[in-house]
Coordinates of N, CA and C in Angstrom, one line a residue:
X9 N 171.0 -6.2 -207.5 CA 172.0 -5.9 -208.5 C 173.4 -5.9 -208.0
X10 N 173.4 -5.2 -206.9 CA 174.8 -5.4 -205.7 C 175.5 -6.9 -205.7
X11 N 176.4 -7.2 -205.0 CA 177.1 -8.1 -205.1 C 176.4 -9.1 -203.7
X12 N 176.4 -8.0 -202.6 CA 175.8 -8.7 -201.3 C 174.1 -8.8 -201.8
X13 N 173.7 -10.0 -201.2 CA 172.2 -10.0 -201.4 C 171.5 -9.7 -199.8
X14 N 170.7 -9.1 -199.4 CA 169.9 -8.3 -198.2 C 168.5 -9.4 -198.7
X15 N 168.4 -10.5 -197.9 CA 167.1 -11.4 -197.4 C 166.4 -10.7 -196.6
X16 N 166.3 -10.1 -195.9 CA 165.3 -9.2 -195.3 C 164.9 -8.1 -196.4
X17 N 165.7 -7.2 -197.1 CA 164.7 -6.2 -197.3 C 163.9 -6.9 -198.3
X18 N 164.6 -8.2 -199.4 CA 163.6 -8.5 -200.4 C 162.3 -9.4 -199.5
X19 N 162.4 -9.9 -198.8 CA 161.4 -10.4 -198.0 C 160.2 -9.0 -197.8
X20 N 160.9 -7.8 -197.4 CA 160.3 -7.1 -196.7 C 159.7 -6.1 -198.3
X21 N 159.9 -6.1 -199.2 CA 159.7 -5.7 -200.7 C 158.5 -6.6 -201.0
X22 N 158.7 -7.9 -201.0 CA 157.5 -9.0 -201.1 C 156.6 -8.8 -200.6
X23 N 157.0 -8.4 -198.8 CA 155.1 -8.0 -198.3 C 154.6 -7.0 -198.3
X24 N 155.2 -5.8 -198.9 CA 154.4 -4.5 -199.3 C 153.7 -4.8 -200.3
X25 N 154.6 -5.6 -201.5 CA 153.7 -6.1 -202.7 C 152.7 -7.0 -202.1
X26 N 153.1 -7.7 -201.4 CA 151.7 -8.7 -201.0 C 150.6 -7.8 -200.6
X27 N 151.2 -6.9 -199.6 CA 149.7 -7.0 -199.1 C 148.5 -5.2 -200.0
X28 N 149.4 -4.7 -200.8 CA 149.2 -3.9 -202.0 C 148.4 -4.7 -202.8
X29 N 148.7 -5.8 -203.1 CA 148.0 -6.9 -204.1 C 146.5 -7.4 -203.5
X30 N 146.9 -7.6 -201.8 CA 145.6 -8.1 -201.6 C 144.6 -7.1 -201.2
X31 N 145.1 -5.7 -201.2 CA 144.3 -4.5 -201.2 C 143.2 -4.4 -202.0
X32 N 143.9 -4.5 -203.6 CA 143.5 -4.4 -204.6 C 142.5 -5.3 -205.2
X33 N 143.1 -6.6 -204.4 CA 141.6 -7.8 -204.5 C 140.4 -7.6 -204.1
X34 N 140.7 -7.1 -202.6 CA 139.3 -7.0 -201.8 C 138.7 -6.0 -202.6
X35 N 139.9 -5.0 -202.9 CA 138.6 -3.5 -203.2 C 138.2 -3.7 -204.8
X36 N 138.7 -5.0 -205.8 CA 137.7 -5.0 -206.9 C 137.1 -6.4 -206.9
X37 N 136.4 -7.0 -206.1 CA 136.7 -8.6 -206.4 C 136.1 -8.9 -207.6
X38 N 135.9 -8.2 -208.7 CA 135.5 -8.6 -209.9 C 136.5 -8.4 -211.0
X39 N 137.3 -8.0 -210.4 CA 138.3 -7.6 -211.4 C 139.5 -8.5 -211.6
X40 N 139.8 -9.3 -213.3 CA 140.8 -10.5 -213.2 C 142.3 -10.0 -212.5
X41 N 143.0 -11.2 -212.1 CA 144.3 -11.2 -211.1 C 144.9 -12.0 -212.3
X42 N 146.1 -11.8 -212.3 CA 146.8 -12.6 -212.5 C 148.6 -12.3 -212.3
X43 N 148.8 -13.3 -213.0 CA 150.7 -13.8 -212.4 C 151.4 -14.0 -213.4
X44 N 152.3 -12.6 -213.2 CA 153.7 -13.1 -214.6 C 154.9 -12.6 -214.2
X45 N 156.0 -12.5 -214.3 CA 157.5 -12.3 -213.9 C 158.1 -13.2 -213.7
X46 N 159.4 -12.7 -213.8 CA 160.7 -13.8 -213.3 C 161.2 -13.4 -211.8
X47 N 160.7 -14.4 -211.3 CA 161.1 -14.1 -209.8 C 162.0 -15.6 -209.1
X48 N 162.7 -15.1 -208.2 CA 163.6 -16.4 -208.0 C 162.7 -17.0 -206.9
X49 N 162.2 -18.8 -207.2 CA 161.4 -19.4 -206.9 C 161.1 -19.2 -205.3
X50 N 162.2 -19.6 -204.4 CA 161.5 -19.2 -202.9 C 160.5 -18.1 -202.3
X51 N 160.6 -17.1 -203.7 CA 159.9 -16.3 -203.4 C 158.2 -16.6 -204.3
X52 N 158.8 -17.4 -205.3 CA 157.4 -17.5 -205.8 C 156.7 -18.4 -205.3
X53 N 157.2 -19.3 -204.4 CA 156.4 -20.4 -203.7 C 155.8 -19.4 -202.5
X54 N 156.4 -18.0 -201.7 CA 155.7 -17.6 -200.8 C 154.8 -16.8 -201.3
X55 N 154.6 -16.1 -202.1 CA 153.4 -15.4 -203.3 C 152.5 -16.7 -203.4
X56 N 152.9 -18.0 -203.6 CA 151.9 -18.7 -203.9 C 151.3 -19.1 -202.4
X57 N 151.6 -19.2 -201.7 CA 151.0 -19.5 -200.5 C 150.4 -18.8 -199.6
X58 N 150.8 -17.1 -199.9 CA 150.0 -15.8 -199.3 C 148.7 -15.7 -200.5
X59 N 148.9 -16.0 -201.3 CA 147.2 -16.1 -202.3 C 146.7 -16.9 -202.6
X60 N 146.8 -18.2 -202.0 CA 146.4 -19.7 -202.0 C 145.2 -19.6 -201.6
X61 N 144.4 -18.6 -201.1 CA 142.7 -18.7 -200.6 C 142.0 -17.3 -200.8
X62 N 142.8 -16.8 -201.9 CA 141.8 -16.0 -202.9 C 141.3 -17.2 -203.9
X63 N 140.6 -16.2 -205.0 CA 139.8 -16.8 -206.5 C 141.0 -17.3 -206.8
X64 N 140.4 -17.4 -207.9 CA 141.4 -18.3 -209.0 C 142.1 -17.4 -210.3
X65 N 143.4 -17.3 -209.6 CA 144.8 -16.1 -210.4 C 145.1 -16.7 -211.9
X66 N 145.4 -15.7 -212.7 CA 145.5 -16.2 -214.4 C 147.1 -16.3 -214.2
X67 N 147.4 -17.3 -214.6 CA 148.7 -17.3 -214.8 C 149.7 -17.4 -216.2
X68 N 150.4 -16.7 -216.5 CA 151.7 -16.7 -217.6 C 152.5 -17.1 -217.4
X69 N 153.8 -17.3 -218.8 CA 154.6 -17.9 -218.5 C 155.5 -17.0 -219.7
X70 N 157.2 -17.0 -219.9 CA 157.6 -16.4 -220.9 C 157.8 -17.9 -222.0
X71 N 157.4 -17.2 -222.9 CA 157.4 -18.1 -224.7 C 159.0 -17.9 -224.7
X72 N 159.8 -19.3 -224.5 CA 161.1 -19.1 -224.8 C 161.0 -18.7 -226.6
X73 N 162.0 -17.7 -226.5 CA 162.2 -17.2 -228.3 C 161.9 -16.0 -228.3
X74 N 160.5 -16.0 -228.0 CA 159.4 -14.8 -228.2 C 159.7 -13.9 -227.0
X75 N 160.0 -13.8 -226.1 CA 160.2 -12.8 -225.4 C 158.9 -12.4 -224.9
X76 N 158.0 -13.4 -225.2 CA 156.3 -12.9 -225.2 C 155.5 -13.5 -223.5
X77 N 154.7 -13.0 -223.1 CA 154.6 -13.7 -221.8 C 153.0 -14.5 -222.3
X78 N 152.9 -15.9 -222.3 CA 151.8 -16.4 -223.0 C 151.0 -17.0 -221.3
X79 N 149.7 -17.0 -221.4 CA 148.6 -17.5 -220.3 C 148.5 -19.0 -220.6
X80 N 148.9 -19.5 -219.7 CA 148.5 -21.1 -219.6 C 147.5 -21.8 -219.6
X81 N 147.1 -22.4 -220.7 CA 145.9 -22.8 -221.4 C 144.8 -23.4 -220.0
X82 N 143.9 -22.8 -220.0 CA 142.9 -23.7 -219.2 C 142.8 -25.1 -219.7
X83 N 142.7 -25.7 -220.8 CA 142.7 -26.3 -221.5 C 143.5 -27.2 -221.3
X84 N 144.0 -28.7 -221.2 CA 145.3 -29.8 -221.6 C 145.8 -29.6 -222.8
X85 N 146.9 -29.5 -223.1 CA 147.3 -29.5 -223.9 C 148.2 -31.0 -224.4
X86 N 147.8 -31.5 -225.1 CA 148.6 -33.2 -225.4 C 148.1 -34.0 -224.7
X87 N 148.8 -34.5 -224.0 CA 149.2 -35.5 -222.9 C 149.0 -35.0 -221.4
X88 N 148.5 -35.5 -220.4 CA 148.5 -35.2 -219.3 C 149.9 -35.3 -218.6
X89 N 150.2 -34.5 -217.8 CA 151.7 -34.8 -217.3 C 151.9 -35.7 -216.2
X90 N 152.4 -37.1 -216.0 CA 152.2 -38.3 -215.6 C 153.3 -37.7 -214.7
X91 N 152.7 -37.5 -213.2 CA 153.6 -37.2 -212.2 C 153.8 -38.2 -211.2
X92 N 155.2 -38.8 -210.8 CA 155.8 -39.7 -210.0 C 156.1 -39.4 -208.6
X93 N 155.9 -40.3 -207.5 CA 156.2 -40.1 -206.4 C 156.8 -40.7 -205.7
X94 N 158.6 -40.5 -205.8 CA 159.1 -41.7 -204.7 C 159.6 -40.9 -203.5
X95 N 159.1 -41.8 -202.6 CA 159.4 -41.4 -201.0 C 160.4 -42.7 -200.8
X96 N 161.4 -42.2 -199.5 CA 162.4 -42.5 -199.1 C 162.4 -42.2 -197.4
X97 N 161.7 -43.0 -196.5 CA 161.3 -42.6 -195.6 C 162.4 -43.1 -194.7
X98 N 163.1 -42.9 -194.0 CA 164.3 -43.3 -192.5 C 163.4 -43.9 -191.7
X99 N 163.8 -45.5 -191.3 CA 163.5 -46.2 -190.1 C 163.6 -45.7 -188.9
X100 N 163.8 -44.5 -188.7 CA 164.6 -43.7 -187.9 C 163.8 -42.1 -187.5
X101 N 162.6 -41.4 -186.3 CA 162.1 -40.6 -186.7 C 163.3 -39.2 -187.2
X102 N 162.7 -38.0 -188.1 CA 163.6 -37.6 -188.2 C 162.8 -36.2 -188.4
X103 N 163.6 -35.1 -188.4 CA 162.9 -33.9 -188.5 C 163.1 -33.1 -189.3
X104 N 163.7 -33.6 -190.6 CA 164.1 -33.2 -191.8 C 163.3 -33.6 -193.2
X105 N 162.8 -33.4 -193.7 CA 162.3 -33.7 -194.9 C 162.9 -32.7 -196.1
X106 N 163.5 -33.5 -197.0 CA 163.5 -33.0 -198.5 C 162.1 -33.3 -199.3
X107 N 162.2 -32.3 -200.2 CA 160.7 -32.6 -200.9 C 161.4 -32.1 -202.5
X108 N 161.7 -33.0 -203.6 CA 162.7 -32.4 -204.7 C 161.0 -32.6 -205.8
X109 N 161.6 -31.1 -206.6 CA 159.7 -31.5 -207.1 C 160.8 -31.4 -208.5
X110 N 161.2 -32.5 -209.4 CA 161.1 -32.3 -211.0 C 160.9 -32.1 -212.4
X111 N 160.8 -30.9 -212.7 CA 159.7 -30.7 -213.7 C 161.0 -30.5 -214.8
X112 N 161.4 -29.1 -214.6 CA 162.7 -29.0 -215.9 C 163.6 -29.8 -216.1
X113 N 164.4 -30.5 -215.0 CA 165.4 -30.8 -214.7 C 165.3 -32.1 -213.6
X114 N 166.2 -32.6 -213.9 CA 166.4 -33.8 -212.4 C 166.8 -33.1 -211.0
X115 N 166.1 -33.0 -210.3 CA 166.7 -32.7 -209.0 C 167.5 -34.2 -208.2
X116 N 168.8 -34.1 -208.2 CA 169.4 -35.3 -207.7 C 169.2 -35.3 -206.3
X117 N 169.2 -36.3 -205.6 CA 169.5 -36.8 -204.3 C 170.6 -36.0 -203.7
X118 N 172.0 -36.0 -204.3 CA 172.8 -35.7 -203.9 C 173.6 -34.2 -204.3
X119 N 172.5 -33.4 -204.4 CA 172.3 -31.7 -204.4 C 172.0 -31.9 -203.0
X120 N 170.9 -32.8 -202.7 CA 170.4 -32.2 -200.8 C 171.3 -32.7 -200.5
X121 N 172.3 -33.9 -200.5 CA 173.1 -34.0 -199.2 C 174.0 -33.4 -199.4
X122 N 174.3 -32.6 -200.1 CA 175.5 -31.4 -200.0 C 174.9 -30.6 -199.1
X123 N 173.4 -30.3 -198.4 CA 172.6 -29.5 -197.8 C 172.4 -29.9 -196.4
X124 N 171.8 -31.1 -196.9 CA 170.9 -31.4 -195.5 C 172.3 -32.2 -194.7
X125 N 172.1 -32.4 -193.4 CA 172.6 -33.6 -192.9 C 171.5 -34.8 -192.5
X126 N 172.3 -36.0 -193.0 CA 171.4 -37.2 -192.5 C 171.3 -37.4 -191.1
X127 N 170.4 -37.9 -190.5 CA 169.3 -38.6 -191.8 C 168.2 -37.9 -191.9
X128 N 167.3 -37.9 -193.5 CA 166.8 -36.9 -193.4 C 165.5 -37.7 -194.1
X129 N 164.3 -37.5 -194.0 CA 163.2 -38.2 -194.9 C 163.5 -37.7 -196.3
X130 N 163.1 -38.3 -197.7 CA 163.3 -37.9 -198.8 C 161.9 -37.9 -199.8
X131 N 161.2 -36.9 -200.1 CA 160.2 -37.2 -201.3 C 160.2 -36.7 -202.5
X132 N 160.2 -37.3 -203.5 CA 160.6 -36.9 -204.8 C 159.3 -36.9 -205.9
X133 N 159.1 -36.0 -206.1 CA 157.6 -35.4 -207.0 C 158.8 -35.3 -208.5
X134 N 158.4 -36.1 -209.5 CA 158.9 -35.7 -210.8 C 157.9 -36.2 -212.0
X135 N 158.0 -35.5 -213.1 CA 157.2 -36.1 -214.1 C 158.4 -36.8 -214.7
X136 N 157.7 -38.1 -216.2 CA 158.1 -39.1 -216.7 C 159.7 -38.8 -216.7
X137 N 159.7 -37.7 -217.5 CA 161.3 -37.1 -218.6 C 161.1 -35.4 -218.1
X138 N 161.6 -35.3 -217.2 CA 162.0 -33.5 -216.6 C 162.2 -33.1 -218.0
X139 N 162.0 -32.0 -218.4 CA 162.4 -30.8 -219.5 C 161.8 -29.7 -219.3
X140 N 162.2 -28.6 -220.3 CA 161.7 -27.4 -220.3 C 160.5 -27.7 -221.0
X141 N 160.1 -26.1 -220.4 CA 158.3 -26.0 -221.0 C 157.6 -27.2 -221.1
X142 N 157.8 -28.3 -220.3 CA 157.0 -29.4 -219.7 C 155.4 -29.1 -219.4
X143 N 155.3 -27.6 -218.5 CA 153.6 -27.7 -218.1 C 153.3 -26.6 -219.3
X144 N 152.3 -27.1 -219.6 CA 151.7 -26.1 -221.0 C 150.5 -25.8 -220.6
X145 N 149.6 -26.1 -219.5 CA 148.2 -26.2 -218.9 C 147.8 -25.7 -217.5
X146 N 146.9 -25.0 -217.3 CA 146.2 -25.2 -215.5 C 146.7 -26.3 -215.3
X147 N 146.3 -27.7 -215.9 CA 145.2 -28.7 -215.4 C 147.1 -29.3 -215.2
X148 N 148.1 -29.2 -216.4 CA 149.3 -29.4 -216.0 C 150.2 -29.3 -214.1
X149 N 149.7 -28.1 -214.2 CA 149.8 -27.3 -213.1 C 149.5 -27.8 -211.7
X150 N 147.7 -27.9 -212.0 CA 146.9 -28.3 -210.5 C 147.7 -29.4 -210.6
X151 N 147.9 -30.4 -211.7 CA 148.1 -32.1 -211.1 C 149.2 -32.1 -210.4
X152 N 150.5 -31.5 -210.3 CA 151.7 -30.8 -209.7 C 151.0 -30.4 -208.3
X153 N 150.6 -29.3 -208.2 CA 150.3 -28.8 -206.9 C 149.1 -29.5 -205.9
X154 N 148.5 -30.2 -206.7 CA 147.5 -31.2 -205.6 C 148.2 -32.1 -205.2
X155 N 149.7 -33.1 -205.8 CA 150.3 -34.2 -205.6 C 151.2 -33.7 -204.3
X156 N 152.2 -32.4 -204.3 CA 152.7 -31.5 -203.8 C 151.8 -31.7 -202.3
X157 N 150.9 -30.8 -202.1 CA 150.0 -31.1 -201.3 C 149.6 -31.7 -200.5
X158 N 149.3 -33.0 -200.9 CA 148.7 -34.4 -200.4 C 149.9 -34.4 -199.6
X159 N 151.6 -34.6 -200.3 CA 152.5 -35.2 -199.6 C 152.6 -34.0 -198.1
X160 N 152.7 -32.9 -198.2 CA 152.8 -32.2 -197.4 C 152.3 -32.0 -195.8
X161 N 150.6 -32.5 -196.1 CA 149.7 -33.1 -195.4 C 149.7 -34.3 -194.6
X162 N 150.5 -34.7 -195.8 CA 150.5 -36.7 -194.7 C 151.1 -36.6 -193.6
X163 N 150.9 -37.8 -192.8 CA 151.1 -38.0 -191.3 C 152.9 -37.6 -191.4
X164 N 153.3 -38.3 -192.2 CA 155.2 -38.3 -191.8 C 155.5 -37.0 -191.9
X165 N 155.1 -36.3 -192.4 CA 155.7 -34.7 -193.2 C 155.4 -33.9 -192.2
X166 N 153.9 -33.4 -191.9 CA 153.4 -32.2 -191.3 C 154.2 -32.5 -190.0
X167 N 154.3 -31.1 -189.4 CA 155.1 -30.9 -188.2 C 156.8 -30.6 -188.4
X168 N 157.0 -31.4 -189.4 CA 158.5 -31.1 -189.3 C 158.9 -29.9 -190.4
X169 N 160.8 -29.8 -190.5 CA 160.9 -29.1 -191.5 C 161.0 -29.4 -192.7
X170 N 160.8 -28.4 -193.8 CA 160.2 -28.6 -195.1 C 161.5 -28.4 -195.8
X171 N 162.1 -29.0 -196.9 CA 163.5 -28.3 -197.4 C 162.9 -28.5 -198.9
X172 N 162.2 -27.4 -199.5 CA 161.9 -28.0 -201.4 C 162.6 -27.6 -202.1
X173 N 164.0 -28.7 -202.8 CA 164.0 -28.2 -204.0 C 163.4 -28.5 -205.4
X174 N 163.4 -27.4 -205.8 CA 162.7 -27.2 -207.3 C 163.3 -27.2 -208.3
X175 N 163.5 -27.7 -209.9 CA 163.3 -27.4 -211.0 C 162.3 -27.2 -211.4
X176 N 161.8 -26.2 -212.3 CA 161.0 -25.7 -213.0 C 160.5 -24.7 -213.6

């Protein structure tokens, strides 16, 4: 709420919650999990990577209007979300990778190079038409985070550094 932001203590706030959460796993594992708040994303991608090899977390989302926090349909809802992948690889080895994933919004090229210095590899994860409330589903979701993934994994990527920006 202060004007200065402290990256360590909220880091250090994160893994008391983390590991309070994974307390609570081990000591009910029958008991459902799940995920709702507004949290600013760098932190939700490390939440999502410290519980990436428990069960399977119920996830919410806020109902713009309603103020209501709604569970994301196991279910498809419409249309599958037709997710694209252009990579932009340097002839050049490099130890930089952007990874722009967008879902709300366009993440432009030239957001990272206000960031990164060249040369830098470039992969770009977007569905058809970025918008709001785009994923309405799991299955919305997994197809995002397995594509995510894959690229992460490949030979060009692993090892180096990761820079993701997100809409969504």
């Amino acid at each position: 709420s202060g004007t200065a932001k402290n990256l360590e203590a909220a880091l250090s706030i994160q893994a008391d919650w983390a590991q309070k959460a994974v307390g609570a796993i081990t000591g009910a594992p029958d008991a459902p999990v799940a995920y709702y708040g507004i949290v600013h994303i760098p932190f939700q991608f490390l939440a999502g990577c410290r519980f990436s090899t428990y069960r399977k977390i119920e996830l919410f989302e806020l109902e713009r209007g309603t103020d209501r926090w709604r569970e994301l349909s196991s279910r498809r809802i419409g249309n599958a979300l037709s997710v694209k992948v252009d990579r932009h690889m340097q002839t050049v080895e490099c130890a930089d990778v952007s990874i722009r994933i967008s879902v709300s919004y366009l993440v432009h090229l030239r957001e990272v190079e206000r960031i990164l210095n060249p040369p830098f590899d470039d992969i770009h994860l977007h569905i058809t038409e970025p918008r709001i409330d785009a994923v309405r589903s799991c299955e919305d979701l997994s197809g995002i985070a397995s594509i995510f993934r894959k690229e992460i994994d490949s030979d060009r990527v692993r090892g180096k550094r990761l820079h993701i920006f997100y809409s969504g």
